Coordinates of C-alpha atoms in Angstrom, one line a residue:
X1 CA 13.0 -10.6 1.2
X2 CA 11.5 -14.3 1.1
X3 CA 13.8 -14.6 -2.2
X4 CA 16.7 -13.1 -4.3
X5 CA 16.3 -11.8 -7.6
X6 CA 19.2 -10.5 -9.4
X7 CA 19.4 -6.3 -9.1
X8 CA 19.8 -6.4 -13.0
X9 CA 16.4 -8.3 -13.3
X10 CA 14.7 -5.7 -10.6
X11 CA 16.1 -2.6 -12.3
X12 CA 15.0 -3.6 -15.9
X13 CA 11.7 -4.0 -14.6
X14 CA 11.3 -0.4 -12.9
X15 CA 12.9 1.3 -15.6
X16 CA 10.6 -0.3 -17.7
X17 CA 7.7 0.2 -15.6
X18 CA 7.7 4.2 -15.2
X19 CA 3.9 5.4 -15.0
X20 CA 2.4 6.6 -17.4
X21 CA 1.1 10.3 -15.8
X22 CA -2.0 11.0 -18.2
X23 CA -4.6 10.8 -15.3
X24 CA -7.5 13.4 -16.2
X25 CA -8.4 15.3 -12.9
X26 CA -10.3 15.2 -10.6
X27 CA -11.1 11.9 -9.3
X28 CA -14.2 10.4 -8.4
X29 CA -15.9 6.9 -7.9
X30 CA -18.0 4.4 -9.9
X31 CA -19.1 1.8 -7.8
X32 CA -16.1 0.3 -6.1
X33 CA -13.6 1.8 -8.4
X34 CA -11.7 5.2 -8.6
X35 CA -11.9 7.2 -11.9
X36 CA -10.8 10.3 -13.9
X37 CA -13.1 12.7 -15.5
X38 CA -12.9 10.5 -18.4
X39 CA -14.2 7.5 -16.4
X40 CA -11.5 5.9 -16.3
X41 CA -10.0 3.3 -14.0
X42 CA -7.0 5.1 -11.7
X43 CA -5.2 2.5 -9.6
X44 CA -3.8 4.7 -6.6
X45 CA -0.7 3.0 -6.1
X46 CA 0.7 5.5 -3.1
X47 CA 4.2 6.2 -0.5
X48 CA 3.5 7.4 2.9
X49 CA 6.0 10.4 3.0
X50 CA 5.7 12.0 6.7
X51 CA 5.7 15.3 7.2
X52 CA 3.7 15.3 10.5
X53 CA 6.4 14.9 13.1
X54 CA 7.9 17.7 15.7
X55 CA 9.4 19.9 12.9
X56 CA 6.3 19.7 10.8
X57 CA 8.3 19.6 7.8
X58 CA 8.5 16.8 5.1
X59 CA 11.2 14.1 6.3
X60 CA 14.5 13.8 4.4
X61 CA 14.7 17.6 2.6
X62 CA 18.1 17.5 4.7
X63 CA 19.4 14.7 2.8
X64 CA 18.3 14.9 -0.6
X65 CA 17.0 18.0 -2.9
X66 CA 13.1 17.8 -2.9
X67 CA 13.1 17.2 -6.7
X68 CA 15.1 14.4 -6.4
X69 CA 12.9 12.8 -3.8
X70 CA 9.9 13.1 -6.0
X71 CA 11.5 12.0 -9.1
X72 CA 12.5 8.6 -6.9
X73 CA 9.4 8.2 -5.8
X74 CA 8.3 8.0 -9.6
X75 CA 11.4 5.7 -10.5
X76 CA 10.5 3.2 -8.0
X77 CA 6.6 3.3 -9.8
X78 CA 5.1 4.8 -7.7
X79 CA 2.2 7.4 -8.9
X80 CA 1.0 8.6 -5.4
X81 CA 2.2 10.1 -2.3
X82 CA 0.2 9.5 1.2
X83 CA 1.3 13.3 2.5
X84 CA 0.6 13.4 6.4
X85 CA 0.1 16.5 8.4
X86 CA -0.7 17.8 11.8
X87 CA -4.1 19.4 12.7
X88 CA -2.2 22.2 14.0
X89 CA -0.9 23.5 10.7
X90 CA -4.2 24.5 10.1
X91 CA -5.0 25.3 13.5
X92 CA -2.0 27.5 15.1
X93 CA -1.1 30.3 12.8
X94 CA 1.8 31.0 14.4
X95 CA 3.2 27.6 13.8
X96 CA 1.8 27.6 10.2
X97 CA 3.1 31.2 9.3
X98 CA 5.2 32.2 12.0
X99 CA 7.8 29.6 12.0
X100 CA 10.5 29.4 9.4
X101 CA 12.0 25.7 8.7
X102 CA 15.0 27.3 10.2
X103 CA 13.1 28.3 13.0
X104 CA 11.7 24.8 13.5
X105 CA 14.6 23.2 13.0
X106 CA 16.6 25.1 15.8
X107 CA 14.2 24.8 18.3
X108 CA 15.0 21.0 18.2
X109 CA 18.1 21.3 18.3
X110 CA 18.4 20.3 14.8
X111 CA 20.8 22.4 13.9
X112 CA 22.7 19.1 11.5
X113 CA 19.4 19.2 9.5
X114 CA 19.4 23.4 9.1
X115 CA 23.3 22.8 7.2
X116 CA 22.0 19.3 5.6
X117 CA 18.2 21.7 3.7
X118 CA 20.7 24.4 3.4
X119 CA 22.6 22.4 1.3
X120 CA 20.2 20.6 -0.7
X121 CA 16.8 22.3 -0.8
X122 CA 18.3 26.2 0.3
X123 CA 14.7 27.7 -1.4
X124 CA 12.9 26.6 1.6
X125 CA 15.0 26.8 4.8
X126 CA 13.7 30.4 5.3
X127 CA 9.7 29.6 4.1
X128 CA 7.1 29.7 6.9
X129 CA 6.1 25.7 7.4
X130 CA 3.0 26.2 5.9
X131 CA 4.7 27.5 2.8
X132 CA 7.4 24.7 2.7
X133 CA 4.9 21.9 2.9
X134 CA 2.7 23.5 -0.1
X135 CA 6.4 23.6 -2.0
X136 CA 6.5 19.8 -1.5
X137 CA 2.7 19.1 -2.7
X138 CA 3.8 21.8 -6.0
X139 CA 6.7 19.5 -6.7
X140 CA 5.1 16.2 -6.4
X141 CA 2.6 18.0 -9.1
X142 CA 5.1 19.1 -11.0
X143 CA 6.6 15.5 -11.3
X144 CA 3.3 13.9 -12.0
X145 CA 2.7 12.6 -8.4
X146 CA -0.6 12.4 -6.8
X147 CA -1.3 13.4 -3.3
X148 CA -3.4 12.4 -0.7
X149 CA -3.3 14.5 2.5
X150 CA -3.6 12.7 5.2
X151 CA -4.6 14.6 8.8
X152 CA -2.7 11.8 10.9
X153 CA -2.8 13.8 14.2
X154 CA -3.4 16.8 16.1
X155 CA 0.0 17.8 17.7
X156 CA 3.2 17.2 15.4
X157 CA 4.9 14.1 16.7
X158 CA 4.8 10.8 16.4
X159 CA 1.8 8.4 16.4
X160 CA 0.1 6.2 17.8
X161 CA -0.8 4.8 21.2
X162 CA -4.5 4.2 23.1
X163 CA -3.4 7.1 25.4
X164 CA -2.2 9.9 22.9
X165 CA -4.5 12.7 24.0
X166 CA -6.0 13.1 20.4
X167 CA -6.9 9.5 19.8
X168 CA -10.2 9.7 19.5
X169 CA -13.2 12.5 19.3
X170 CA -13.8 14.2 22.7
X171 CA -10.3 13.5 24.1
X172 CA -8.7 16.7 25.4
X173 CA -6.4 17.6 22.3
X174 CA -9.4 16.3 19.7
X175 CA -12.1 18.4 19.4
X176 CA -14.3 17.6 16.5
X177 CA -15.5 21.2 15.6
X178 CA -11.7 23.0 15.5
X179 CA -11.4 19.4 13.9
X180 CA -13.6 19.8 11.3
X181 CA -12.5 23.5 10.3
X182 CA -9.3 22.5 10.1
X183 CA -9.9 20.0 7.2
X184 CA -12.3 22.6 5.7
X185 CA -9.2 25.3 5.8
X186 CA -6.8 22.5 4.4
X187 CA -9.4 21.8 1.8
X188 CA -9.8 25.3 0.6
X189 CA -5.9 25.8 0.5
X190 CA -5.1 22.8 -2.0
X191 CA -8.8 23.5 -3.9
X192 CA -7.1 25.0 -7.0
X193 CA -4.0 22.2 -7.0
X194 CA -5.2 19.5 -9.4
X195 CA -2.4 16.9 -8.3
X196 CA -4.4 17.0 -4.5
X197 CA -6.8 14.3 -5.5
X198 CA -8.2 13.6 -2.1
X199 CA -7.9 14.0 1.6
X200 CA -8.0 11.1 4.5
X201 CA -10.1 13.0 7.4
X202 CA -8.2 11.1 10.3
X203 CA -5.2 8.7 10.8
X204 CA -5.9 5.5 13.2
X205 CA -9.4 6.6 15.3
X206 CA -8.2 4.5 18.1
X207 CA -8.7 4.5 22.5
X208 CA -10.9 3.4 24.9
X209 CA -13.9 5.7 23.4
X210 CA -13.6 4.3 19.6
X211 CA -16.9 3.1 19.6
X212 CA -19.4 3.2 16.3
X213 CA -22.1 6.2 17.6
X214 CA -19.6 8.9 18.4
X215 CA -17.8 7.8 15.0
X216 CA -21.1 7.9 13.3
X217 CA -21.9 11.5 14.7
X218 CA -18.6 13.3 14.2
X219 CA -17.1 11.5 10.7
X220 CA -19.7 12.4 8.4
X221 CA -18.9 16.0 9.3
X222 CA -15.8 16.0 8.9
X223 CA -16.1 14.9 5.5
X224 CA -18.7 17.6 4.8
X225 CA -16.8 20.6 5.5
X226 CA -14.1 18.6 3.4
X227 CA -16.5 18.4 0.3
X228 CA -18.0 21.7 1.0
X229 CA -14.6 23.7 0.9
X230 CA -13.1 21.5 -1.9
X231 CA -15.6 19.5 -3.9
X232 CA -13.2 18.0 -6.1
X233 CA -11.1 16.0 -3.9
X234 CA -12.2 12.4 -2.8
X235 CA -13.1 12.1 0.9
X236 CA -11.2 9.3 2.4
X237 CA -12.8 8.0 6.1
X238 CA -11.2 5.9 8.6
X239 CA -12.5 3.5 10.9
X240 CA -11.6 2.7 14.0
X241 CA -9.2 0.1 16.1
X242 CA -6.3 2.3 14.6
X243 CA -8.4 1.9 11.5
X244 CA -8.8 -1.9 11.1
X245 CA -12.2 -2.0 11.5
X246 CA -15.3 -0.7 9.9
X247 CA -17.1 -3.5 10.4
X248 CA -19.8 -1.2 12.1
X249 CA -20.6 0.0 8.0
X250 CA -22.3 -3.1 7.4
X251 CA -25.8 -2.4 9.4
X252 CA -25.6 1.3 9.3
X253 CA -25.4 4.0 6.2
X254 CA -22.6 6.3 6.4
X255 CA -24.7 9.5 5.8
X256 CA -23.2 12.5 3.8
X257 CA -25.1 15.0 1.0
X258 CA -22.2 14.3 -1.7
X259 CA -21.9 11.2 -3.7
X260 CA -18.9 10.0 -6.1
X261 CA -16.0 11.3 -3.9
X262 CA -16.5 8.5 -0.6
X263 CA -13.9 6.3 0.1
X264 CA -13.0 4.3 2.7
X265 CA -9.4 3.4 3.9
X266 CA -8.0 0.5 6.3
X267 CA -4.5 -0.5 8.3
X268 CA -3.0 -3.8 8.1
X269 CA -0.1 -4.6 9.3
X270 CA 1.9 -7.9 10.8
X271 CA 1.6 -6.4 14.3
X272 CA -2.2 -6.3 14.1
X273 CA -2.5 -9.7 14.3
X274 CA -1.1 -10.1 17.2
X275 CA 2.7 -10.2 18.0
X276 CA 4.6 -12.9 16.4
X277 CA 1.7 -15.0 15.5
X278 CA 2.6 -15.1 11.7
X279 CA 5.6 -17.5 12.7
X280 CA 3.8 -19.1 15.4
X281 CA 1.3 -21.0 12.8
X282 CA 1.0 -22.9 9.9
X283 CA 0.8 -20.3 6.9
X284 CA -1.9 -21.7 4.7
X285 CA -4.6 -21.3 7.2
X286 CA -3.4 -18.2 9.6
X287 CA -3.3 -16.1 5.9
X288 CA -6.5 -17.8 5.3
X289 CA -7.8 -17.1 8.8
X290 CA -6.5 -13.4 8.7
X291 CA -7.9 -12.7 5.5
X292 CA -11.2 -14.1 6.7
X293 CA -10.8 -11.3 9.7
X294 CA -9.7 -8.3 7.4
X295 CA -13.1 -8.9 5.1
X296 CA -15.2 -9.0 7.5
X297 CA -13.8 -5.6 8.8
X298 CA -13.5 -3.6 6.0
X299 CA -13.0 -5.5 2.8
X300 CA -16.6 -6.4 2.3
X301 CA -17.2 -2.7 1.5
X302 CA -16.2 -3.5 -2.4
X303 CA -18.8 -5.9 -3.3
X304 CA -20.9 -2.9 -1.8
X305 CA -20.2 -1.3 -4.4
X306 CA -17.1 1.4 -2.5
X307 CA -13.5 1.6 -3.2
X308 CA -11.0 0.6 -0.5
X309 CA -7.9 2.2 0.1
X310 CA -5.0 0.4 2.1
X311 CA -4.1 3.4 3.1
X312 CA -0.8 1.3 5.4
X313 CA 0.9 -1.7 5.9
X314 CA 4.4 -2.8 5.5
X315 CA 7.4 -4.6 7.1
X316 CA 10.8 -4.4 8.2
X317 CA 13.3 -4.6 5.5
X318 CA 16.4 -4.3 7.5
X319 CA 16.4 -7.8 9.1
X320 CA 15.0 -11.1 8.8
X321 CA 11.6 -10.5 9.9
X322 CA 9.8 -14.0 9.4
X323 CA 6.4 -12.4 10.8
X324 CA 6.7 -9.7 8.1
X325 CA 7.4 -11.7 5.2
X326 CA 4.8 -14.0 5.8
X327 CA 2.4 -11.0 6.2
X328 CA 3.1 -9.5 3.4
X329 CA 3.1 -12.6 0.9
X330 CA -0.5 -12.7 2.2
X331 CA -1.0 -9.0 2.4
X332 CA -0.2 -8.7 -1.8
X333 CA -1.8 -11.9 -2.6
X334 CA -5.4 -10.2 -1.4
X335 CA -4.2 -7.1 -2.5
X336 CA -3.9 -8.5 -5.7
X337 CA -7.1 -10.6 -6.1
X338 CA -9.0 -7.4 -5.0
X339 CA -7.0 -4.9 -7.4
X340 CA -6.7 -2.4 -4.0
X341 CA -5.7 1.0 -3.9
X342 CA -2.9 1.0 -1.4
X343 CA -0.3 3.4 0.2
X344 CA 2.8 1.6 1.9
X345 CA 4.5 2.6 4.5
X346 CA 6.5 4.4 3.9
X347 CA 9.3 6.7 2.0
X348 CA 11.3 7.3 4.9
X349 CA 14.8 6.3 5.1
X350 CA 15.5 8.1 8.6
X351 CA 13.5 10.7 10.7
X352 CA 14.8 14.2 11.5
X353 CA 13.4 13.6 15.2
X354 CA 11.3 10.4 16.4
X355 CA 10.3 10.0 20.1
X356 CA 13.6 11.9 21.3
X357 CA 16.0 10.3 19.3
X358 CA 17.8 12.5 15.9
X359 CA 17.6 10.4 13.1
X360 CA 16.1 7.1 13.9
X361 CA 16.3 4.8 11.0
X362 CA 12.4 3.7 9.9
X363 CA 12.7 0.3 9.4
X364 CA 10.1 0.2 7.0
X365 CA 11.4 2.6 5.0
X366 CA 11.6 1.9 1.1
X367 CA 14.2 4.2 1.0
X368 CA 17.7 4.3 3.1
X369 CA 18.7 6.7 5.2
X370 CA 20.8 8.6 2.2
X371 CA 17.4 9.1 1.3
X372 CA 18.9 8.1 -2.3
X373 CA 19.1 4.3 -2.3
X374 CA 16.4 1.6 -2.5
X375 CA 16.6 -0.2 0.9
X376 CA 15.2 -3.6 -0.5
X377 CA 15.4 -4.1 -4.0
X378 CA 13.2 -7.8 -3.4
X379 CA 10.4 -5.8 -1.3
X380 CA 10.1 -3.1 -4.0
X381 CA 10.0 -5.8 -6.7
X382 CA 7.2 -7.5 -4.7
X383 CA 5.2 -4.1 -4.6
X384 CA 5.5 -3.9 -8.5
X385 CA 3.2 -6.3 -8.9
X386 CA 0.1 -4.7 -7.8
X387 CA 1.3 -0.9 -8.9
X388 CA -0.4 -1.6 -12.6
X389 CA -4.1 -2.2 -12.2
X390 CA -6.0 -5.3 -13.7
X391 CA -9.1 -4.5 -14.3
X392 CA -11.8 -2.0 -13.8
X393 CA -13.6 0.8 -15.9
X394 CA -11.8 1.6 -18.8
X395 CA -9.1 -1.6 -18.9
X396 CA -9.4 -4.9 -21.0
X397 CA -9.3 -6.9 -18.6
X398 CA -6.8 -10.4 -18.5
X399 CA -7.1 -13.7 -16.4
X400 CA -3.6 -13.7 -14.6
X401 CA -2.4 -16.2 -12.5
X402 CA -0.2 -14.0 -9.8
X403 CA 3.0 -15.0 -7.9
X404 CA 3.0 -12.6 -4.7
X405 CA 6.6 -13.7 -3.3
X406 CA 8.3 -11.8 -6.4
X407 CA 5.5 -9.6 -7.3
X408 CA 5.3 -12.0 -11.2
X409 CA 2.8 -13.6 -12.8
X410 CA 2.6 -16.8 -14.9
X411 CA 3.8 -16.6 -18.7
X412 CA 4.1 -19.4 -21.2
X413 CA 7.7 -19.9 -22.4
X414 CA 7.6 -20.6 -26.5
X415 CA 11.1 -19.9 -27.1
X416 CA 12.1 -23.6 -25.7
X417 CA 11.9 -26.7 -28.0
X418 CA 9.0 -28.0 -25.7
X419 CA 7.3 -24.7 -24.1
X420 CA 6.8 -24.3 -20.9
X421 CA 5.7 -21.9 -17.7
X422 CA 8.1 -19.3 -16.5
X423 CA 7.3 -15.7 -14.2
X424 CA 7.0 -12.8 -15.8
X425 CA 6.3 -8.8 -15.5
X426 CA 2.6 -8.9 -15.0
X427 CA 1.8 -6.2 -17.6
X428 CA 3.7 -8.3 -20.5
X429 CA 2.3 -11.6 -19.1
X430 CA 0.0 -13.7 -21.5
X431 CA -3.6 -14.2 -20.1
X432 CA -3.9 -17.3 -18.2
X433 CA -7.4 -19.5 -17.9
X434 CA -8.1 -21.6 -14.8
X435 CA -11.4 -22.3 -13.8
X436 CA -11.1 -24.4 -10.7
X437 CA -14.3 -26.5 -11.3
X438 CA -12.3 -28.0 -14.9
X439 CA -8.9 -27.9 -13.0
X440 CA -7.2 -27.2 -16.3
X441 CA -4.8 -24.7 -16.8
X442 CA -4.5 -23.0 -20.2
X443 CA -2.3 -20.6 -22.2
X444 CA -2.6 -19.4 -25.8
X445 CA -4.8 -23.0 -26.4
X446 CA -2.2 -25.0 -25.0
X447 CA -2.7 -26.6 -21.1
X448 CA 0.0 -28.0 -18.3
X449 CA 0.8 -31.2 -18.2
X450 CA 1.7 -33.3 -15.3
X451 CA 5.8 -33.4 -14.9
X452 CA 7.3 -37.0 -14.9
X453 CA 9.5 -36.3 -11.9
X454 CA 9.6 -33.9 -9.1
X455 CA 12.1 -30.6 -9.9
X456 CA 10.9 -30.4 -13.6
X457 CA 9.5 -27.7 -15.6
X458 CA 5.8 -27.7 -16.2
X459 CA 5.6 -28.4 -19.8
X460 CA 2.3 -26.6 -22.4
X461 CA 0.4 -29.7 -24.4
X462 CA -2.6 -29.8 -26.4
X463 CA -5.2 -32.4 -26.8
X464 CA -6.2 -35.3 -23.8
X465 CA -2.6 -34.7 -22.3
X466 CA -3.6 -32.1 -20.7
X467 CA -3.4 -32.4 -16.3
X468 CA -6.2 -31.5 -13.9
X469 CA -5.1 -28.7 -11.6
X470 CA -6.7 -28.8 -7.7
X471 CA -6.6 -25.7 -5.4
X472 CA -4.9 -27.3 -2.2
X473 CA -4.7 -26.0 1.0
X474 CA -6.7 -23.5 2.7
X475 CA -5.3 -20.4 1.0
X476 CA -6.1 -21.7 -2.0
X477 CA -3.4 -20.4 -3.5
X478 CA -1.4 -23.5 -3.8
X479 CA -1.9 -25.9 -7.3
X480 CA -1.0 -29.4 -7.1
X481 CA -1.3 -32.2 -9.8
X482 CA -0.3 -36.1 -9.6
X483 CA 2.7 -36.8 -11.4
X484 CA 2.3 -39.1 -14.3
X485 CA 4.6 -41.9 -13.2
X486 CA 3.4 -43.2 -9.7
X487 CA 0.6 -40.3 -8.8
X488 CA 2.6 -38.8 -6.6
X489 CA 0.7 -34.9 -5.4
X490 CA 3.0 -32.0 -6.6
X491 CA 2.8 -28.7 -6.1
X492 CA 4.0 -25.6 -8.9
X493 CA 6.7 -24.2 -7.6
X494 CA 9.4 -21.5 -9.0
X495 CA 13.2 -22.5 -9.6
X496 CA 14.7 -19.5 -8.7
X497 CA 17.4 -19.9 -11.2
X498 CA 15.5 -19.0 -14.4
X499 CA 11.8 -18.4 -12.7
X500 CA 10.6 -21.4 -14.6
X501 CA 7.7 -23.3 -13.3
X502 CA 8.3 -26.3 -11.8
X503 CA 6.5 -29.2 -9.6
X504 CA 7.8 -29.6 -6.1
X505 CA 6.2 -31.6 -3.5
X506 CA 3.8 -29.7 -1.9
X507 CA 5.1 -27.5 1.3
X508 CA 3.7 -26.9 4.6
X509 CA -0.1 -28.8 4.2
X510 CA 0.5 -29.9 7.9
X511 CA 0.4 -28.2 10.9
X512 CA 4.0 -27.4 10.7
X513 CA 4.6 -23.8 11.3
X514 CA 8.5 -23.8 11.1
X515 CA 7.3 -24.1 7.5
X516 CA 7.4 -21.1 4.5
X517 CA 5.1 -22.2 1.4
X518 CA 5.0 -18.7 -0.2
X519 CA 7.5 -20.0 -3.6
X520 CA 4.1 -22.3 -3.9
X521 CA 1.8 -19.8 -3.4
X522 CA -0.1 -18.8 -7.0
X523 CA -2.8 -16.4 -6.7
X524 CA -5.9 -17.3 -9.9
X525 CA -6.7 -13.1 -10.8

């Protein structure tokens, strides 16, 4: 979005990057990691597909045939779906096993969308909902595609506002015991499906009554009856402020009887900090400042030793959303530096019925509304970089120095007379070495050097030419040396023509918040 790479560049690297799908099931934890049965790291790199709208059916089976959705969802590397679903389902038996998609679909009005499944995906226009939405977790499996399902509210529709009558615990449409059952049922449905790895209790807690005690008394049983009816599946809790904060975890113990299957998940998104404010300040210290906020609510729970799971975020990819693209350069920088599990949101190239209005585009949507194409081929390239994971049990671990506009990360370049720094896939990347205190930058025994002159590449040396490296600004993400000549302070930057590394003057260390650093922005892994 921030920057064009060429479309033969982007689809070299997702053809080349198709997961490998040898995860041993189930899952569980170690500390602040999720594992296989082997102990091994899994890096839950997840699509929100909703299916937890009016017709309760998974969005898009009218435009595409369901195998074909899950084998894009693959191509575009991703190894995870985020399946939502209403409470109901489990709840009204009717609706569950009552209603045909045909049904459901006609009752709307939908009647483009019964012609569009009965074209494409015929085997389940006449399936009970229920039915139907286990067809779409079997073929997800079937495709190598782990799901998390995600109870997002209690009525299929859309979601969320403070005054939706199932916001919180107690409000009329949320009672915590028919609640709680529910999950149980849903968990004992999917307990046999190996590719159901885990189950997030409840979308965005949220209202005027999300306070910690009536969290405290209702969440742990929730995930109880989860663990009781399915023991295998990790238990993913929310917390509350639409699930930006669980700030309330770091004086009290979340209390359950099960171990190794806890996880907790978290929202961030451009819009939760506050309207436009991402293009209403300087960068460098409001993506400082925000990630400051987002620790203290939720990501201090890894060096306490759980895993979590940004379970959303995301940004419109259909205009030029300054706010969003500065977000999310931030957003994958920390995601990156932490190694988070994530789901983005989301899949969805239009919805069958959103708030009244037949097929409303989602502007988010990694997908277009042919439900075939990529929507943004530079946004999908960003997200590539923190698919792989880079470290954790299991994995040899590298020191990578990450770019988060393009989703690359720092290579040397040996095939020129004079090597140099260009971007690279981050998997084929060579380790890097930075350790801030020295200030020197090293790869495969050779360091950076200084540049004479602004716009040049950053050449590799050896020996007492090498140049001392200072973390500027308050992100710390951009790396400035003085030139050489006059000791001028430049900053690496990225020619976008080859991806080599270059030295720029350093952008946007003032106040200035008309100003986009993010081609300067290097994150040390």
């Amino acid at each position: 979005m921030a920057r064009t790479i060429s479309l033969c560049l982007f689809f070299f690297l997702f053809i080349s990057w198709i997961p490998k799908l040898t995860t041993s099931y189930p899952l569980s934890t170690k500390s602040r990691w999720i594992v296989d049965e082997k102990g091994q790291r899994v890096k839950l790199a997840c699509v929100n597909w909703p299916a937890h709208l009016q017709p309760a059916v998974a969005e898009g089976l009218s435009k595409q045939p369901l195998d074909s959705i899950s084998k894009k969802i693959v191509s575009m590397g991703f190894n995870c779906v985020r399946l939502t679903w209403a409470l109901d389902l489990m709840t009204n038996d009717t609706l569950a096993h009552n209603v045909t998609v045909k049904q459901s679909f006609e009752r709307l009005n939908l009647f483009d969308d019964v012609l569009g499944i009965q074209t494409h995906n015929p085997k389940i226009l006449n399936l009970p909902i229920f039915n139907a939405f286990q067809e779409v977790v079997s073929n997800l499996g079937q495709n190598g595609v782990m799901v998390i399902l995600d109870n997002h509210l209690t009525t299929p529709g859309w979601c969320c506002s403070d005054n939706d009558l199932d916001a919180f615990f107690g409000y009329p449409n949320f009672d915590p015991a028919i609640w709680a059952k529910g999950l149980g049922k849903m968990a004992s449905l999917f307990r046999n499906v190996t590719n159901v790895v885990g189950m997030s209790l409840r979308n965005e807690p949220r209202g005027t009554r999300d306070y910690p005690d009536l969290w405290f008394r209702f969440m742990p049983k929730g995930g109880e009856a989860v663990h009781a009816a399915n023991p295998e599946v990790l238990v993913i809790i929310s917390g509350i402020d639409y699930d930006t904060n669980l700030s309330f975890l770091r004086d009290r113990f979340f209390n359950v009887s099960f171990t190794n299957k806890l996880v907790f998940e978290q929202h961030w998104y451009s819009f939760s900090d506050g309207g436009d404010s991402w293009q209403k300040h300087n960068s460098n210290d409001f993506c400082a400042k925000i990630i400051e906020k987002v620790t203290h609510n939720g990501g201090f729970l890894l060096g306490r030793g759980f895993p979590l799971f940004l379970t959303e975020f995301g940004a419109n990819l259909r205009s030029g959303d300054v706010n969003g693209n500065r977000y999310m350069n931030c957003l994958v920088a920390w995601a990156a530096e932490n190694d988070l599990d994530w789901a983005v949101w989301a899949l969805t190239g239009d919805y069958y019925l959103r708030t009244g209005q037949k097929h409303m585009v989602e502007t988010f949507g990694v997908l277009d509304p042919n439900w075939k194409d990529v929507a943004n081929s530079t946004y999908l390239q960003k997200l590539s970089g923190i698919q792989l994971p880079f470290r954790g049990p299991g994995l040899q671990s590298k020191r990578l120095l990450f770019h988060p506009t393009t989703g690359l990360c720092v290579t040397n370049n040996l095939s020129h007379n004079l090597p140099s720094l260009r971007l690279e896939q981050c998997r084929k990347a060579e380790s890097l070495t930075f350790n801030p205190s020295e200030g020197i930058l090293w790869s495969n025994k050779m360091c950076a050097e200084a540049p004479d002159a602004v716009g040049q590449k950053v050449k590799l040396g050896v020996g007492n030419k090498c140049s001392k490296l200072g973390q500027t600004s308050a992100t710390h993400m951009h790396l400035s040396f003085k030139t050489t000549n006059n000791g001028s302070l430049l900053c690496l930057d990225v020619d976008e023509r080859d991806n080599s590394i270059v030295a720029n003057p350093c952008k946007c260390l003032t106040m200035d918040a008309s100003c986009d650093p993010a081609s300067q922005w290097f994150k040390v892994l």
